[in-house]
Short mmCIF file of C-alpha atoms and ligand atoms in Angstrom, two decimals:
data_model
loop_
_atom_site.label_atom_id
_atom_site.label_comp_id
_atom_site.label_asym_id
_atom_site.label_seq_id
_atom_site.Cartn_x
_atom_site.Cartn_y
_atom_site.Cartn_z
CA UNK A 1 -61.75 14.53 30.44
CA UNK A 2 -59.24 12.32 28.48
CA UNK A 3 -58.98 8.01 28.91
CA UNK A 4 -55.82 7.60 30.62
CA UNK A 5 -54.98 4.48 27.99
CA UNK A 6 -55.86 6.45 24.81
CA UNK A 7 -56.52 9.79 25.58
CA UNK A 8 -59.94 9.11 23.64
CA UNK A 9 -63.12 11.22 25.26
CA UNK A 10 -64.50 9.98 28.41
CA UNK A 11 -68.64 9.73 28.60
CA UNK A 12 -69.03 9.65 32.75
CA UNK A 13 -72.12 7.55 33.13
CA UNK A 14 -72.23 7.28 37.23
CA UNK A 15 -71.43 10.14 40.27
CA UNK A 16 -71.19 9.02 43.84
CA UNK A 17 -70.16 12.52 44.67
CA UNK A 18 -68.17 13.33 47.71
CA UNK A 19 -65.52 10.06 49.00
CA UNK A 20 -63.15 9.98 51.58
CA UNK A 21 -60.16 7.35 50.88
CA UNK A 22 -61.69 4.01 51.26
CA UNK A 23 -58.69 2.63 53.52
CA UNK A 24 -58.41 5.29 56.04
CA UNK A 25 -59.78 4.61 59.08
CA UNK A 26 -59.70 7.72 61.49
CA UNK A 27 -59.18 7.92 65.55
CA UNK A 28 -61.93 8.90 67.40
CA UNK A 29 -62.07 12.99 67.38
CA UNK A 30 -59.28 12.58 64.53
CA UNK A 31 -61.49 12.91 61.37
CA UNK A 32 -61.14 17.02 60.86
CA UNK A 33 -58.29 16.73 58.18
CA UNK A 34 -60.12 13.86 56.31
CA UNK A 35 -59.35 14.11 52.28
CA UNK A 36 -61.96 13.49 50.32
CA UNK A 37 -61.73 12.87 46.74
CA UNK A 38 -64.94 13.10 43.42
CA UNK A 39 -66.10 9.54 43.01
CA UNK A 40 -67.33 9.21 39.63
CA UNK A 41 -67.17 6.79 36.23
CA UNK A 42 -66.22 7.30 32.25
CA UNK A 43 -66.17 5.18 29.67
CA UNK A 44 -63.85 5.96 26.53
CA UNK A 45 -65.83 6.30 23.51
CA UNK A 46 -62.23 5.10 21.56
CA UNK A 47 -60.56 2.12 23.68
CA UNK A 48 -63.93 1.46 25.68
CA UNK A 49 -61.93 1.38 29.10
CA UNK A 50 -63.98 2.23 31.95
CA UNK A 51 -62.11 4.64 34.60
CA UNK A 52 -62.37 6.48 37.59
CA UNK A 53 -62.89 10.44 36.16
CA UNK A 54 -60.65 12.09 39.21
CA UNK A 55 -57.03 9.89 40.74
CA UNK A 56 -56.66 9.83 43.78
CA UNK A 57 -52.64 10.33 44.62
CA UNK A 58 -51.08 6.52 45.37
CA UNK A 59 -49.13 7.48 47.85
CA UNK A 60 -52.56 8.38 50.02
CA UNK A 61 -53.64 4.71 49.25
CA UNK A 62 -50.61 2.22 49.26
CA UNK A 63 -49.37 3.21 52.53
CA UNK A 64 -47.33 1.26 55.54
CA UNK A 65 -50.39 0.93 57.36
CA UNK A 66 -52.28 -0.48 54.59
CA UNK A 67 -54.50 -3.15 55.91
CA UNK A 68 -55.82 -5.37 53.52
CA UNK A 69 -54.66 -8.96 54.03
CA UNK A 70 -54.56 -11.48 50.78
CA UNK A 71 -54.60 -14.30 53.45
CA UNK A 72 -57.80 -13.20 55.62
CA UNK A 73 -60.04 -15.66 53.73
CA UNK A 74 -59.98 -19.04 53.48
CA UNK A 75 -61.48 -19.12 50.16
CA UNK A 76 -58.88 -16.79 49.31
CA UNK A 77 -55.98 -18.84 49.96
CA UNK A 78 -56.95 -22.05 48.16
CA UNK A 79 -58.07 -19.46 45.16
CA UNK A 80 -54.09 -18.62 45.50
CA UNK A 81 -52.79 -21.63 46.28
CA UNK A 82 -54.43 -23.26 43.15
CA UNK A 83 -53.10 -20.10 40.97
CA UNK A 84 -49.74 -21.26 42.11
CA UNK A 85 -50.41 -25.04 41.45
CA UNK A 86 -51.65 -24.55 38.44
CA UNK A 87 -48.42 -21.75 37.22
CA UNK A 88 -45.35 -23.59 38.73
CA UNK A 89 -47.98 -26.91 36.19
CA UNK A 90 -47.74 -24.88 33.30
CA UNK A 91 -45.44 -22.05 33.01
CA UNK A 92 -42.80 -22.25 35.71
CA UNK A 93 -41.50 -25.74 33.80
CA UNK A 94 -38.09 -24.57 32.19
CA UNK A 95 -34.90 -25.09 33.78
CA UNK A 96 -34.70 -21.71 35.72
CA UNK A 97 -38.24 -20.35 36.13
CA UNK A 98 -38.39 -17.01 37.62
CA UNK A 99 -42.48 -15.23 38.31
CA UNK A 100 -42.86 -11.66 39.69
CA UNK A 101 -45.51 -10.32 41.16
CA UNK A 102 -47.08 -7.05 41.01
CA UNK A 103 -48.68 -5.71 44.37
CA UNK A 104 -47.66 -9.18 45.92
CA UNK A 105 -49.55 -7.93 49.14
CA UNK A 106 -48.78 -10.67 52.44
CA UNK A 107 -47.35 -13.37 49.89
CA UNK A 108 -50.51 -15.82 49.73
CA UNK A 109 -49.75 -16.57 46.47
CA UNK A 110 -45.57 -16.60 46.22
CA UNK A 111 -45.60 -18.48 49.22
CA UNK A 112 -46.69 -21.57 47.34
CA UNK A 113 -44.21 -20.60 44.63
CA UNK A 114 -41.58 -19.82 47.23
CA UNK A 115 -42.00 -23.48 49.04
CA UNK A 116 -41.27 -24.91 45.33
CA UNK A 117 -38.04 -23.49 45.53
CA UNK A 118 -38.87 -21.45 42.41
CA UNK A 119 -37.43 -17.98 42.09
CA UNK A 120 -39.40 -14.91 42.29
CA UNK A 121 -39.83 -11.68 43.38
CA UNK A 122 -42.88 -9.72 45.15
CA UNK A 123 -42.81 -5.77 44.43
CA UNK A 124 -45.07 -4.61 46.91
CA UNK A 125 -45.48 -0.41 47.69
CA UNK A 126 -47.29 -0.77 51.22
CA UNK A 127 -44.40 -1.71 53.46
CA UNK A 128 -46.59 -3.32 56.25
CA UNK A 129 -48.02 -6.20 53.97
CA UNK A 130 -44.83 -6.94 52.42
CA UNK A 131 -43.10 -7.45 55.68
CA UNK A 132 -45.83 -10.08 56.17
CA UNK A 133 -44.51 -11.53 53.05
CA UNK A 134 -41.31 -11.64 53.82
CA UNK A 135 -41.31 -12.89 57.02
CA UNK A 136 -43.14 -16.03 54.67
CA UNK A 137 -40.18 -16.20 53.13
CA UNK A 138 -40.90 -14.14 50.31
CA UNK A 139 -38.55 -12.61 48.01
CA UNK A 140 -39.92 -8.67 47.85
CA UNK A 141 -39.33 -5.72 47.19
CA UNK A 142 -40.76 -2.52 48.54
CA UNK A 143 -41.87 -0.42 45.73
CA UNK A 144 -44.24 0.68 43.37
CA UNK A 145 -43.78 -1.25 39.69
CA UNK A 146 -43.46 0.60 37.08
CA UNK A 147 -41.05 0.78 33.70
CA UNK A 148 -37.63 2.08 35.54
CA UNK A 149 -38.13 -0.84 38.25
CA UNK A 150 -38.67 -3.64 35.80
CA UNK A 151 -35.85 -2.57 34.05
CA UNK A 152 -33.75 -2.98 37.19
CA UNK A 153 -35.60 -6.26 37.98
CA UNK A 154 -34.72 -7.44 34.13
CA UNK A 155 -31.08 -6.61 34.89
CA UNK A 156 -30.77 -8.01 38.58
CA UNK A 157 -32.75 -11.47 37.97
CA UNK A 158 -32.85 -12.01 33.69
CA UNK A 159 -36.24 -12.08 31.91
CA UNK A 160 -39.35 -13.24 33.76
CA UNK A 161 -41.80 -16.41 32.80
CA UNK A 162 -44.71 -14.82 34.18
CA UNK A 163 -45.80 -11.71 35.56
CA UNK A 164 -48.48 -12.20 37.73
CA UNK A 165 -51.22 -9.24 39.12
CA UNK A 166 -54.45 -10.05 41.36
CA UNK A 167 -56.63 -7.03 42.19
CA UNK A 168 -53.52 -4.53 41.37
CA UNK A 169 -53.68 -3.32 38.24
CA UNK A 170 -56.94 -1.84 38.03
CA UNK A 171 -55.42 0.03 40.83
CA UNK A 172 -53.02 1.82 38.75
CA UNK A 173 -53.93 4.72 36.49
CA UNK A 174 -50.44 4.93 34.37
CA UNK A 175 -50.37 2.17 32.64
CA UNK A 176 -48.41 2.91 29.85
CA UNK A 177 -45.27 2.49 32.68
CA UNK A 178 -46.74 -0.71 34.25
CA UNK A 179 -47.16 -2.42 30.39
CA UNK A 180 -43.94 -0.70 29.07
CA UNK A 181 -42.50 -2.62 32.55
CA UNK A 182 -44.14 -5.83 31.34
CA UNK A 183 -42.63 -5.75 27.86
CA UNK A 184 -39.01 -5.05 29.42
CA UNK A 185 -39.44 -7.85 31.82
CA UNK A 186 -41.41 -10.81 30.56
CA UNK A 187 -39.09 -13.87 28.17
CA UNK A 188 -40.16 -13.92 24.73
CA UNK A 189 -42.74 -16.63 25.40
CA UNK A 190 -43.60 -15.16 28.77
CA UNK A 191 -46.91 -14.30 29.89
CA UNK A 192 -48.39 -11.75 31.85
CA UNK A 193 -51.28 -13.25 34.31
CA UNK A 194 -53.94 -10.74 35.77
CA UNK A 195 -57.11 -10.59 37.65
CA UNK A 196 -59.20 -7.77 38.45
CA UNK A 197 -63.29 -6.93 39.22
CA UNK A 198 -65.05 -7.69 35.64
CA UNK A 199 -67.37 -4.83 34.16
CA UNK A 200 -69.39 -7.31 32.96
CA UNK A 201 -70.48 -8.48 36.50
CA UNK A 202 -70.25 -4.99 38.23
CA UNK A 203 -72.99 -3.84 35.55
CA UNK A 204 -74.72 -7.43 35.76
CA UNK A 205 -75.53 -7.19 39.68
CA UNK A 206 -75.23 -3.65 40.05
CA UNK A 207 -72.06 -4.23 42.61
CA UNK A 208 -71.16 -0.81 42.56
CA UNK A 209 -69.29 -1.05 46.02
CA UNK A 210 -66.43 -2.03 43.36
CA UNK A 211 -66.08 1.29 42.39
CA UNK A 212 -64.03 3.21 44.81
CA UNK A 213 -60.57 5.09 44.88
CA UNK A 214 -58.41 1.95 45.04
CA UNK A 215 -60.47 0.74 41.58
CA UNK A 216 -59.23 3.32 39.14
CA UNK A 217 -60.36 0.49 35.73
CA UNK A 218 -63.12 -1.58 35.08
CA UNK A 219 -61.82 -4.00 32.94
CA UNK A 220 -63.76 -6.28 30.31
CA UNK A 221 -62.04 -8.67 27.32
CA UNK A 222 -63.08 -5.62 25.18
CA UNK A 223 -60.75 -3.15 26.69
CA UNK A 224 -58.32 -5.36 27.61
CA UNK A 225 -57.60 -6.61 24.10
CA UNK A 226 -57.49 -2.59 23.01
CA UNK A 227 -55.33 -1.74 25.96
CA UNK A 228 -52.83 -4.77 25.39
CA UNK A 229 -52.68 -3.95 21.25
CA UNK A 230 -51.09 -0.61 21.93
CA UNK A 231 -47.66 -2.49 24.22
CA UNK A 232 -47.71 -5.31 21.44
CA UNK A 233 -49.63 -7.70 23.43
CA UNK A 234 -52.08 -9.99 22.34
CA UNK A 235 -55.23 -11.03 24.93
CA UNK A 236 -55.15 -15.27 24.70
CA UNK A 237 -57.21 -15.89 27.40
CA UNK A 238 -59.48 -15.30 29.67
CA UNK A 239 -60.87 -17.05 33.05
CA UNK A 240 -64.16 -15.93 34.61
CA UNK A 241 -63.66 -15.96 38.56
CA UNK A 242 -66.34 -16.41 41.38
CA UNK A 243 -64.09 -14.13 43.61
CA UNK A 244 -64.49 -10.64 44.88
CA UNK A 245 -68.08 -10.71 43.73
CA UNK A 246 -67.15 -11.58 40.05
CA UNK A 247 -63.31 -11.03 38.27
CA UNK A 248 -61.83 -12.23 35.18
CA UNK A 249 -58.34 -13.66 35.08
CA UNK A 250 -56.73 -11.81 31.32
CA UNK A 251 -53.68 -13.81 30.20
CA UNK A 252 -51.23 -11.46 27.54
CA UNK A 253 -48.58 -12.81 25.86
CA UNK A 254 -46.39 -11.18 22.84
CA UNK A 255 -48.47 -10.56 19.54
CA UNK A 256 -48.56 -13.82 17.68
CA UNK A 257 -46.46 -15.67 20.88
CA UNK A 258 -49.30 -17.68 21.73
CA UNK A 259 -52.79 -18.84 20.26
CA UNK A 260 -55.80 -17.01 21.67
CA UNK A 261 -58.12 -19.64 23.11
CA UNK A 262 -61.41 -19.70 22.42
CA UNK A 263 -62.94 -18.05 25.85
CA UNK A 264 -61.41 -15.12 24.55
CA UNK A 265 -63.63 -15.38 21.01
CA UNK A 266 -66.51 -15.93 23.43
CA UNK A 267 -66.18 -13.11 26.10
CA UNK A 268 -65.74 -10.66 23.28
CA UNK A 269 -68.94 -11.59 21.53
CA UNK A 270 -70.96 -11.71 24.74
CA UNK A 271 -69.74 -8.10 25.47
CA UNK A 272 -70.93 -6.72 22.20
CA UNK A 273 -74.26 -8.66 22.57
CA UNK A 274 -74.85 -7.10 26.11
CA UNK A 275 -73.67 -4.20 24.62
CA UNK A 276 -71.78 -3.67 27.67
CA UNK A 277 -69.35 -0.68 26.82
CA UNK A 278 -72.29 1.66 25.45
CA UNK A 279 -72.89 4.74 27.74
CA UNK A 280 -76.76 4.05 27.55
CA UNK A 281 -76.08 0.74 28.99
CA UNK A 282 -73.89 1.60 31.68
CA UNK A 283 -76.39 4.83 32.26
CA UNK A 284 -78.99 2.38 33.02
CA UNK A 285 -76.99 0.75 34.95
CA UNK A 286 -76.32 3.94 37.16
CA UNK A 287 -79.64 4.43 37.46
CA UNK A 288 -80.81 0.58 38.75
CA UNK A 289 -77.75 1.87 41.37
CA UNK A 290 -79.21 4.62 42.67
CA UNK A 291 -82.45 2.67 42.76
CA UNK A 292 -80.89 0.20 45.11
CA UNK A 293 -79.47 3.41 47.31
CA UNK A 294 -83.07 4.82 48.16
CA UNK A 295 -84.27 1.29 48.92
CA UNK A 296 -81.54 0.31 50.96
CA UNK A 297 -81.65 4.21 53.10
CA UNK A 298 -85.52 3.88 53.18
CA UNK A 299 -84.93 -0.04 54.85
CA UNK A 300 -82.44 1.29 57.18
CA UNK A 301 -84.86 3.99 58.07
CA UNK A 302 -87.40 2.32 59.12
CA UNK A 303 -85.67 -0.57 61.01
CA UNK A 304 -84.76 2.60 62.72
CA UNK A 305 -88.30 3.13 63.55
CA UNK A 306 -88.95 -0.05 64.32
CA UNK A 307 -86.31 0.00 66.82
CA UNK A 308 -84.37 -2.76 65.72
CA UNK A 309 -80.78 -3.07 66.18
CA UNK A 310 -78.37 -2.78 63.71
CA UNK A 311 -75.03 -3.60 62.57
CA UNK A 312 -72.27 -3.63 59.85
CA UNK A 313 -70.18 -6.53 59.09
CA UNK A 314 -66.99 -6.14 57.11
CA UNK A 315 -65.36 -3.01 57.09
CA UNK A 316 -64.04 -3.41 53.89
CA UNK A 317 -62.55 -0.84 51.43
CA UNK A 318 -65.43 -1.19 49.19
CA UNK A 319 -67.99 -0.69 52.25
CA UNK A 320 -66.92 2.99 51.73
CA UNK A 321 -68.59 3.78 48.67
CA UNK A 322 -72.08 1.94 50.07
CA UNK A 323 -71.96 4.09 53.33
CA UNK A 324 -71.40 7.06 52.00
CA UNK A 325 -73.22 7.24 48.53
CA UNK A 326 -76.36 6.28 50.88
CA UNK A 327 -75.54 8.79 53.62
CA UNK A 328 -75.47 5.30 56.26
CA UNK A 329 -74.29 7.06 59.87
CA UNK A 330 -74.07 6.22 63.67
CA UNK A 331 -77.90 6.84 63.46
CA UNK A 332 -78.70 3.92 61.12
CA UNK A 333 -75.93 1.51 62.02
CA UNK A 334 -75.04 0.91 65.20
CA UNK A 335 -71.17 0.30 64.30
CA UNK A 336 -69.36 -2.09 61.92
CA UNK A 337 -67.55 -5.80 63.34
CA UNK A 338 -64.33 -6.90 61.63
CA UNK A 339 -61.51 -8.98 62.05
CA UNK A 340 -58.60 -6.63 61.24
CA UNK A 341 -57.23 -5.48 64.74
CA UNK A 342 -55.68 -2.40 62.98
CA UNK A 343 -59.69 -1.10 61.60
CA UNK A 344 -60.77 -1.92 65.40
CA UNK A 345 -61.19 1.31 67.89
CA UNK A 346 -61.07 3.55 64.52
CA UNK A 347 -64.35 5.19 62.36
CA UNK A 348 -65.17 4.08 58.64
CA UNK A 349 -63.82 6.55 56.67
CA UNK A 350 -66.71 9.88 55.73
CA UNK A 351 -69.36 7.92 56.99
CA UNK A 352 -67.42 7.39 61.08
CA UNK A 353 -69.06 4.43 62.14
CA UNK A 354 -67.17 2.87 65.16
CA UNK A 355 -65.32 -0.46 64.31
CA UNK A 356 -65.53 -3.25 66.48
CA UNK A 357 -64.29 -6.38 66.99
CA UNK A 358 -65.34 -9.98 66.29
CA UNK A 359 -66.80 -10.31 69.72
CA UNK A 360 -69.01 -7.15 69.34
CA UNK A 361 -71.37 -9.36 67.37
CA UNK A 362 -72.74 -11.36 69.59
CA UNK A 363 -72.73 -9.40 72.31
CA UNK A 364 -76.11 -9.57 71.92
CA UNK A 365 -76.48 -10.31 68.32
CA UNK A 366 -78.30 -7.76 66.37
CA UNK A 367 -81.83 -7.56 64.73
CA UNK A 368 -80.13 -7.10 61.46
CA UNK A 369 -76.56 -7.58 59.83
CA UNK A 370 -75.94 -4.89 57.06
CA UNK A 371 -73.66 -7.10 55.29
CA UNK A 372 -71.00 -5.14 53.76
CA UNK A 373 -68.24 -8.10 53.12
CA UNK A 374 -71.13 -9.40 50.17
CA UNK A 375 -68.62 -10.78 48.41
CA UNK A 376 -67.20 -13.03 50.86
CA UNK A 377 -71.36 -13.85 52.01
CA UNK A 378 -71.35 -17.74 51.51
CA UNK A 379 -67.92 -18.08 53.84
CA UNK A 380 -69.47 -15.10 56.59
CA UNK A 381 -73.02 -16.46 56.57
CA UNK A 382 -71.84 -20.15 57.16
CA UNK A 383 -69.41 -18.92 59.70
CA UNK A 384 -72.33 -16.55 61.40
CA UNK A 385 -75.02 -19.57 61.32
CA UNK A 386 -75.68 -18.61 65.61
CA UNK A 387 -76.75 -15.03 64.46
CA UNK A 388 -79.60 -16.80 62.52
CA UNK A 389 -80.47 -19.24 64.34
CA UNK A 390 -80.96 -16.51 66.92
CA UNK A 391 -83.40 -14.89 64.73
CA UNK A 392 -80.85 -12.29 62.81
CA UNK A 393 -81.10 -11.27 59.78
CA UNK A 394 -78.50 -10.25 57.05
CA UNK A 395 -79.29 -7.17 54.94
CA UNK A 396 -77.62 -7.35 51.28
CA UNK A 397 -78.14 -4.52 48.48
CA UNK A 398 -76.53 -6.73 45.65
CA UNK A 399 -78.10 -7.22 42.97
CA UNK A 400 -81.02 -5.24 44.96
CA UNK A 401 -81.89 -4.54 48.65
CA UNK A 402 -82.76 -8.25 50.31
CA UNK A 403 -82.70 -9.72 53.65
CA UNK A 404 -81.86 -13.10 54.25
CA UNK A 405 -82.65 -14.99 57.29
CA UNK A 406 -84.74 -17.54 59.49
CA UNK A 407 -88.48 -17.13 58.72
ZN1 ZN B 1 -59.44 5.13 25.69
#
């Protein structure tokens, strides 16, 4: 196995064997053709990138029916809106400003830029969320990004100010295109803005829900800074980020464009203190994972006995690694509430647990929530706060198995 940055040698450090495609949610006696894909992790021993072993085709992923929504969270938005704020503040000050956004999704974040009169441009490859951008009065454009698109961006609309990415690019295994893009595309003095799951916190709290087909890198400032130095880019900051259960936000600009600040200095030396690229260390963090898989199954099991009730809550993309690693069926978990009307009357994908809706929750609430949306827990829980004053429980296995609860 070769690093898709370097070509370096790959050390796989985790397996979570057999996966279907985290996003497809099958019909009801419609799950006989299901694809499933080999789940498992490398590290490059070169660039020290950390990368799904086996790609999963995008076309399978990025779909029209894609469902993920930027603007289902509240704490989503003002994390967007602030973005925004804080670019059109800072970057988008020159006469003619002009962002683009990689995998722009529903527009939560161009929106902002959109209502500022600035110029920009979404490119977005699943055609359902960009219509939702659009119909925001987005400027997008249905594709996937890479270097023959920018080019024709660069031509239609002059160089870019910023090119901005939030949970994309670690979703996109040929980089050399996407970076190659970025250099065609971004003004001499340009940066390029992105934000993506942080190894740093995956390994810290053993979240390894993040790692499913949509994730295909792990980033940390370590790899980053290699993976930038081979397009001429320089890493000059970085942000750490309470969303999505831990993300840093890498800014790039042209070697010797810009002054790296010190975060960057920092981040760097905390990685080679936690050692946090070395295969032992991310074996041992494999391990405390499948740790956290028998407790969690051997819970489940004997709620089971118990005869307690129990749900899922969030049927997120990353819910598919958790359910299936751990084997989690219609035997152990009743079915799974969420809020996206396309997931409802459909099975998770592998592990077919029905979806529900909303109202399914309390109607009776459960014994126990398995709470799959962990990320989003402080925003559920304080939405949810009948369920435990009912007596419910919530059931979280990050950083280990827990429940939470009254009493
Ligand atoms: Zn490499």
């Amino acid at each position: 196995m070769e690093c898709r940055i370097c070509s370096g040698r790959l050390h796989q450090f985790a397996d979570f064997g057999r996966q279907p495609v985290s996003d497809a949610f099958g019909t009801p006696g419609g799950t006989a053709s299901e694809f499933f894909f080999h789940l498992a992790v490398g590290v490059c021993e070169d660039c020290s990138m950390a990368q799904l072993l086996h790609e999963v085709d995008r076309e399978r992923m990025f779909h029209d029916d894609y469902p993920y929504l930027s603007s289902g969270s509240a704490v989503m938005r003002a994390h967007f809106d602030a973005l925004a704020k804080r670019l059109l503040a800072t970057e988008l000050t020159g006469p003619d400003p002009f962002v683009v956004e990689l995998g722009c999704n529903d527009g939560t974040m161009l929106a902002t830029i959109a209502d500022e009169g600035v110029r920009h441009l979404g490119v977005e490859p699943s055609g359902g969320v960009a219509d939702v951008a659009a119909a925001r009065g987005v400027r997008v454009r249905k594709d996937f990004f890479e270097a023959g698109v920018a080019a024709e961006i660069r031509a239609a609309d002059g160089p870019a100010d910023v090119v901005y990415a939030a949970n994309t690019l670690c979703h996109i295994p040929y980089m050399d295109s996407i970076l190659s893009g970025v250099d065609a595309l971004l003004s001499p003095g340009g940066v390029f803005v992105f934000e993506d799951p942080y190894l740093g916190d995956i390994v810290e709290r053993a979240s390894f829900d993040q790692i499913y087909d949509e994730h295909f890198y792990f980033f940390c400032a370590t790899s980053v800074r290699a993976m930038a130095d081979r397009h001429g880019f320089e890493l000059v900051d970085v942000e750490r980020l309470p969303v999505h259960g831990g993300e840093v936000r890498y800014t790039l600009a042209r070697r010797g464009a810009r002054m790296p600040s010190t975060a960057v200095a920092g981040l760097l030396a905390a990685e080679r203190a936690a050692r946090l690229t070395e295969p032992a260390t991310l074996r041992a963090f494999a391990a405390r994972v499948a740790a956290n898989r028998d407790d969690l199954v051997a819970l489940l099991r004997r709620l089971r006995e118990q005869g307690a009730r129990v749900y899922g809550y969030g049927a997120t993309a990353k819910s598919a690694t958790v359910l299936n690693y751990c084997g989690i069926g219609p035997d152990l978990v009743s079915f799974v509430c969420d809020t996206t009307p396309a997931k409802q009357g459909r099975l998770t994908p592998g592990s077919h647990l029905p979806v529900r809706g909303p109202e399914a929750f309390a109607d009776p609430y459960p014994d126990y929530a398995l709470l799959l949306a962990w990320n989003h827990a402080e925003e559920i829980m304080a939405k949810e706060t009948a369920f435990r004053e009912a007596g419910g429980r919530w059931i979280l296995y990050v950083p280990t198995v827990h429940t939470v609860g009254a009493s």
